[in-house]
C-alpha positions as CSV (number, residue, x, y, z in Angstrom):
1,X,134.7,135.3,138.9
2,X,136.6,138.3,140.1
3,X,135.8,142.0,139.6
4,X,137.9,142.5,136.2
5,X,136.2,139.5,134.7
6,X,133.2,140.8,135.4
7,X,134.0,143.9,133.9
8,X,135.4,141.7,131.0
9,X,131.7,140.0,130.4
10,X,129.9,143.2,130.4
11,X,132.2,145.0,128.0
12,X,132.2,142.1,126.1
13,X,128.2,142.1,125.7
14,X,127.9,138.6,127.4
15,X,125.4,140.2,130.1
16,X,123.5,141.9,127.3
17,X,120.2,139.9,127.7
18,X,120.2,139.8,131.5
19,X,120.3,143.8,131.2
20,X,117.7,144.0,128.7
21,X,115.2,141.9,130.9
22,X,115.9,144.6,133.7
23,X,116.3,148.0,131.7
24,X,114.3,146.7,128.8
25,X,115.8,149.1,125.7
26,X,118.9,148.9,124.3
27,X,119.8,152.7,125.1
28,X,119.1,152.0,128.7
29,X,121.2,149.1,128.8
30,X,124.5,151.1,127.5
31,X,123.7,153.1,130.3
32,X,123.6,150.3,132.6
33,X,126.7,148.6,131.5
34,X,129.2,151.7,132.2
35,X,127.1,152.1,135.7
36,X,128.1,148.7,136.5
37,X,131.6,148.9,135.1
38,X,132.2,151.9,137.6
39,X,130.5,150.5,140.6
40,X,132.9,147.6,139.9
41,X,135.9,149.6,139.7
42,X,135.0,151.1,142.9
43,X,134.4,148.1,144.5
44,X,137.6,146.6,143.7
45,X,139.5,150.0,145.0
46,X,137.5,149.4,148.0
47,X,137.7,146.0,149.1
48,X,140.4,144.6,146.8
49,X,140.3,142.9,142.9
50,X,141.1,139.0,143.2
51,X,138.1,138.6,144.9
52,X,134.8,136.4,143.6
53,X,131.8,138.9,142.8
54,X,128.3,138.7,141.9
55,X,125.7,141.6,140.9
56,X,122.6,141.9,142.3
57,X,119.8,144.7,141.6
58,X,116.5,145.5,143.4
59,X,113.8,148.2,142.0
60,X,112.2,151.1,143.5
61,X,108.4,151.2,143.0
62,X,105.7,152.9,142.1
63,X,102.1,153.0,143.8
64,X,99.5,153.7,141.3
65,X,96.0,153.1,143.5
66,X,95.7,151.7,147.1
67,X,97.0,154.6,149.1
68,X,97.4,153.4,152.7
69,X,95.3,150.4,152.3
70,X,97.9,147.4,152.8
71,X,98.4,147.9,156.3
72,X,94.9,147.1,156.6
73,X,95.1,144.0,154.5
74,X,93.4,146.0,151.3
75,X,94.4,146.1,147.7
76,X,97.1,148.0,145.8
77,X,98.0,148.5,142.2
78,X,101.7,149.4,141.6
79,X,104.8,149.1,139.4
80,X,108.5,148.4,139.8
81,X,110.7,151.1,138.1
82,X,113.9,150.7,136.3
83,X,115.4,153.0,139.0
84,X,117.4,151.0,141.5
85,X,119.8,149.9,144.0
86,X,122.8,147.7,142.5
87,X,125.4,146.0,144.1
88,X,128.9,143.9,143.8
89,X,129.0,141.4,146.2
90,X,131.6,139.5,147.7
91,X,130.7,136.5,150.0
92,X,132.9,136.3,153.1
93,X,133.7,133.2,155.7
94,X,132.5,135.2,158.8
95,X,129.7,136.5,160.2
96,X,129.9,140.1,159.2
97,X,127.8,142.2,156.7
98,X,129.5,144.8,155.8
99,X,127.9,147.4,153.1
100,X,129.3,150.3,151.9
101,X,126.7,153.1,149.8
102,X,127.7,155.1,147.7
103,X,127.4,158.7,149.3
104,X,126.9,157.3,153.0
105,X,129.3,155.7,156.0
106,X,130.0,152.1,155.8
107,X,127.8,149.7,157.9
108,X,129.4,147.0,159.4
109,X,126.9,144.3,161.0
110,X,128.0,141.2,163.1
111,X,125.1,138.8,162.4
112,X,125.7,136.6,165.2
113,X,124.1,138.9,167.3
114,X,120.3,139.2,165.7
115,X,118.5,140.9,168.4
116,X,116.9,144.2,168.4
117,X,119.3,147.0,168.8
118,X,117.0,150.4,169.7
119,X,120.3,152.4,169.4
120,X,120.1,151.1,165.5
121,X,116.5,151.9,165.0
122,X,115.8,154.3,161.4
123,X,118.9,153.4,160.5
124,X,120.4,150.9,157.7
125,X,122.6,148.9,159.7
126,X,118.9,148.0,161.6
127,X,117.7,147.0,158.0
128,X,120.5,145.0,157.4
129,X,120.4,142.9,160.7
130,X,116.6,142.7,160.6
131,X,116.7,140.7,157.3
132,X,119.4,138.3,158.7
133,X,117.0,137.7,161.5
134,X,114.1,137.2,159.1
135,X,116.0,134.6,157.0
136,X,117.4,132.8,159.9
137,X,113.7,132.8,162.0
138,X,112.4,131.1,158.6
139,X,115.2,128.5,158.6
140,X,116.8,129.8,155.7
141,X,120.5,130.1,155.9
142,X,122.7,133.1,156.5
143,X,126.6,134.7,156.2
144,X,128.7,137.0,155.5
145,X,129.3,139.2,152.6
146,X,131.1,142.5,151.7
147,X,129.1,144.9,149.3
148,X,129.6,148.2,147.4
149,X,126.2,149.7,146.3
150,X,124.8,152.5,144.2
151,X,121.4,153.8,143.9
152,X,119.2,155.8,141.4
153,X,116.1,155.3,143.4
154,X,116.5,159.1,144.8
155,X,116.1,159.1,149.0
156,X,112.4,160.5,149.8
157,X,111.3,160.2,146.4
158,X,108.5,158.1,147.2
159,X,109.8,155.4,145.0
160,X,110.9,153.1,148.3
161,X,114.5,152.8,148.2
162,X,114.6,151.9,152.1
163,X,112.0,148.6,150.3
164,X,114.7,148.4,147.6
165,X,117.5,148.2,149.9
166,X,116.0,145.8,152.1
167,X,115.1,143.5,149.1
168,X,118.4,144.1,147.9
169,X,120.0,142.2,150.7
170,X,117.3,139.5,150.9
171,X,118.4,138.8,147.2
172,X,121.8,138.7,148.5
173,X,121.3,136.4,151.0
174,X,119.0,134.4,149.0
175,X,121.4,134.2,146.0
176,X,124.7,133.7,147.8
177,X,123.4,131.2,150.5
178,X,120.0,129.7,149.6
179,X,120.7,128.8,145.7
180,X,118.6,131.6,144.9
181,X,115.7,129.6,145.9
182,X,113.7,132.0,148.5
183,X,110.3,133.2,146.7
184,X,110.1,137.2,145.9
185,X,106.9,137.0,148.2
186,X,109.1,135.5,151.1
187,X,111.8,137.7,150.7
188,X,109.2,140.9,150.9
189,X,107.8,139.7,153.7
190,X,111.0,139.6,155.8
191,X,111.8,142.6,154.2
192,X,108.5,144.3,156.2
193,X,109.6,142.7,159.1
194,X,112.7,144.1,159.0
195,X,111.4,147.4,158.8
196,X,108.5,146.9,161.1
197,X,110.5,145.2,164.1
198,X,114.5,146.5,163.4
199,X,114.2,150.1,161.7
200,X,110.9,150.6,164.0
201,X,108.6,151.9,161.0
202,X,105.0,150.3,160.7
203,X,104.7,150.2,157.0
204,X,102.8,147.8,155.5
205,X,103.5,145.3,152.9
206,X,103.0,146.7,149.2
207,X,106.5,148.5,148.8
208,X,108.7,145.4,150.0
209,X,106.0,143.1,147.8
210,X,106.3,145.8,144.3
211,X,109.8,145.7,144.6
212,X,110.2,142.2,144.9
213,X,107.9,140.8,142.6
214,X,108.4,143.0,140.2
215,X,106.4,144.1,137.0
216,X,103.0,145.7,136.9
217,X,101.2,143.9,139.6
218,X,97.7,143.9,141.4
219,X,97.9,142.7,144.7
220,X,95.3,142.1,147.5
221,X,96.8,141.8,150.8
222,X,93.6,139.9,152.7
223,X,95.8,137.0,153.6
224,X,99.2,138.7,153.8
225,X,100.9,135.4,154.3
226,X,99.4,134.6,151.1
227,X,99.1,137.5,149.1
228,X,97.1,137.1,145.5
229,X,99.1,138.5,143.0
230,X,97.9,139.2,139.6
231,X,100.2,140.6,136.6
232,X,99.1,143.2,134.5
233,X,100.1,143.5,131.3
234,X,100.0,147.0,130.0
235,X,102.2,149.2,127.4
236,X,101.7,152.9,129.0
237,X,103.4,154.0,125.7
238,X,100.9,153.4,123.7
239,X,98.5,155.5,125.4
240,X,100.8,158.7,124.5
241,X,101.7,159.3,128.6
242,X,104.4,159.9,130.4
243,X,104.6,159.2,134.3
244,X,106.6,161.7,136.3
245,X,107.6,161.7,139.7
246,X,107.7,165.1,141.1
247,X,110.1,166.1,143.9
248,X,108.6,168.6,146.3
249,X,112.1,169.0,148.0
250,X,110.2,168.9,151.2
251,X,112.1,167.8,154.2
252,X,110.0,164.3,155.7
253,X,112.4,163.3,158.4
254,X,110.3,162.9,161.9
255,X,107.2,162.2,159.9
256,X,107.1,158.4,161.3
257,X,104.3,159.8,164.0
258,X,102.4,161.3,161.2
259,X,102.8,158.1,159.1
260,X,102.1,155.9,162.4
261,X,98.4,157.8,162.9
262,X,96.7,156.2,159.7
263,X,97.0,152.7,160.5
264,X,96.7,153.2,164.3
265,X,93.2,155.3,163.5
266,X,92.1,152.8,160.8
267,X,92.6,149.5,162.8
268,X,90.9,151.6,166.0
269,X,87.9,151.4,164.0
270,X,88.2,148.3,163.0
271,X,88.5,147.2,166.6
272,X,85.0,148.8,167.4
273,X,84.0,145.7,165.5
274,X,86.3,143.2,167.0
275,X,88.1,142.9,163.9
276,X,92.0,143.7,163.5
277,X,91.7,145.2,160.1
278,X,89.7,147.1,158.3
279,X,89.5,144.8,155.3
280,X,87.3,142.1,158.0
281,X,84.6,144.8,157.9
282,X,82.4,146.9,155.4
283,X,81.3,150.6,154.9
284,X,78.0,149.6,155.8
285,X,79.2,148.9,159.0
286,X,80.6,152.3,159.5
287,X,77.9,154.0,158.1
288,X,75.3,152.1,160.5
289,X,77.5,153.2,163.6
290,X,78.7,156.7,162.2
291,X,77.5,158.3,165.6
292,X,79.3,156.6,167.8
293,X,82.8,155.9,166.0
294,X,82.6,159.9,165.6
295,X,82.3,160.0,169.3
296,X,84.7,157.2,170.4
297,X,87.5,157.9,167.7
298,X,87.1,161.5,165.9
299,X,86.0,162.2,162.5
300,X,89.6,162.2,161.3
301,X,89.7,158.3,161.6
302,X,86.1,157.8,160.3
303,X,87.3,159.8,157.1
304,X,90.4,157.8,157.0
305,X,88.4,154.5,157.2
306,X,85.8,155.3,154.3
307,X,88.8,156.2,152.4
308,X,90.2,152.7,152.9
309,X,86.9,151.0,151.6
310,X,86.5,153.1,148.3
311,X,90.3,152.7,147.5
312,X,89.9,149.0,147.8
313,X,87.4,149.5,145.2
314,X,88.9,152.2,142.8
315,X,91.7,149.3,142.3
316,X,89.6,146.9,141.2
317,X,88.1,149.6,138.8
318,X,91.8,150.5,137.7
319,X,92.7,146.9,137.0
320,X,89.1,146.7,134.9
321,X,89.7,149.6,133.0
322,X,93.7,148.6,132.0
323,X,92.6,145.3,131.1
324,X,90.0,146.4,128.6
325,X,92.1,149.5,127.3
326,X,89.9,152.2,129.0
327,X,92.4,154.8,129.5
328,X,90.5,157.8,129.8
329,X,88.4,155.7,133.0
330,X,91.8,154.8,134.5
331,X,93.1,158.6,134.3
332,X,89.7,159.4,136.2
333,X,90.3,156.8,138.9
334,X,93.7,158.1,139.4
335,X,92.2,161.7,140.0
336,X,89.8,159.9,142.0
337,X,92.5,158.2,144.1
338,X,93.9,161.7,144.9
339,X,90.8,163.8,145.8
340,X,90.7,160.8,148.4
341,X,93.5,161.1,149.7
342,X,93.7,164.8,150.3
343,X,90.3,165.2,151.5
344,X,89.7,162.0,153.8
345,X,93.0,160.2,154.0
346,X,94.6,163.3,155.0
347,X,98.0,162.4,154.3
348,X,99.1,165.5,152.1
349,X,100.5,167.5,154.9
350,X,101.5,167.4,158.7
351,X,99.0,168.7,160.9
352,X,102.0,169.4,163.5
353,X,103.4,171.7,160.7
354,X,100.6,173.0,158.7
355,X,102.6,175.7,157.4
356,X,104.6,173.8,155.0
357,X,102.5,172.0,152.4
358,X,104.8,171.1,149.4
359,X,102.6,168.6,148.0
360,X,99.4,170.8,148.1
361,X,101.4,173.4,146.1
362,X,102.8,170.5,143.8
363,X,99.2,169.2,143.1
364,X,98.2,172.9,142.3
365,X,100.9,173.3,139.9
366,X,100.2,170.1,138.0
367,X,96.6,170.2,138.0
368,X,97.1,173.7,136.0
369,X,100.0,172.6,134.2
370,X,97.9,169.6,133.0
371,X,95.4,171.9,131.4
372,X,92.4,169.1,132.2
373,X,94.4,166.5,130.8
374,X,96.2,163.4,132.2
375,X,96.0,162.8,136.4
376,X,97.9,163.6,139.1
377,X,97.6,162.5,142.9
378,X,100.1,162.4,146.3
379,X,102.6,159.6,145.9
380,X,103.2,157.0,148.3
381,X,103.1,157.7,152.3
382,X,102.6,161.6,151.5
383,X,103.2,164.1,153.9
384,X,106.1,165.5,152.3
385,X,108.1,163.8,149.5
386,X,106.6,163.5,146.0
387,X,103.5,163.5,143.8
388,X,102.8,161.3,140.8
389,X,101.4,162.7,137.5
390,X,100.6,160.8,134.1
391,X,101.1,163.3,131.7
392,X,100.4,163.4,127.9
393,X,103.5,163.5,125.6
394,X,102.5,166.3,123.4
395,X,102.6,168.8,126.8
396,X,105.1,167.1,128.6
397,X,107.8,169.8,127.8
398,X,105.9,172.8,129.2
399,X,104.6,170.4,132.0
400,X,108.4,170.3,133.3
401,X,109.0,173.7,132.7
402,X,106.0,174.5,135.3
403,X,107.1,172.4,137.7
404,X,110.6,173.1,137.5
405,X,109.8,176.7,137.9
406,X,108.3,176.2,141.2
407,X,110.8,173.5,142.3
408,X,113.4,173.5,140.7
409,X,116.0,172.1,138.1
410,X,115.8,168.1,138.0
411,X,112.8,168.1,140.0
């Protein structure tokens, strides 16, 4: 159906059940209906009104625990959120993928050429080409399309806007050219491939997997080709806490080297034992060889390895706490994860720019505002960006006031 027919269907409530599966509450569904209608209107104004269109969505994600463990085949606890990137999509008969994202220049990629373009590194065009290449390499169908997208997954928020964009492209190619038959796990793997090989960022698989699979999940990446994914049923509202993501307003451009150093140093420790990833060795191996590892690779690499082993155990503890409704233990483990990230993983500020420590400031302000309640920790990759806080509902308003005194309205 064309854009106008799709708008009429939304207005008539014929897609309400589909919206409710994604956005959960009636109030949120009402907001999203207006959002999609606005996007359809903009698509029609940009690309034309008499075209067959499809609606697509891919969510951002929040990392609950497992900070920088996925790239060494560790364990994570993560959840998709109801902030997402959405698209109106029209299939085309050529080999061009054209995407206009609200607020950004239009990208047009000729997918008859699926080679890595060095001049596209760190761009959305690289992600588009990379996902198409991943589909082709796996024997799946690809083809052209035009899309208009908008996102409320704030860029730089630690909610993985780039992973959501990659997964969105994968969902489009799966839905239009493969009858929706590509698994969520495979789409995530292809999205990671695009980010690693085409975009040039050495990310693990957690961001893409949490966005693609959705829900609240524990993921074991011991075998990244067949990760173990376990849905964790939990109703956070029943515990009287809100999950807050605090934007520190810090610029985390040009921090790829800081991010890349973490997996590089962890893998160096593993390499001493003729292993590729830390998951193949144990904490005891590191302790027994501490002297030579410190001398050969430096103390920071050793500390980051120790964080990895302890963080893996924490994921199991958190899952146990949630399954048995021990929410105080859950909060305690969240704080432990943040403490380990600060002291051992050391991803709170960039050593190349130690005068700027917005994440550290945010953690201090949040801890004070929480008054020994709830929990807080660095969120996502670290160094800049955001922190996460679980805030009791009875102090939520005062918490927001205290945070926004420092970081501004809406932070």
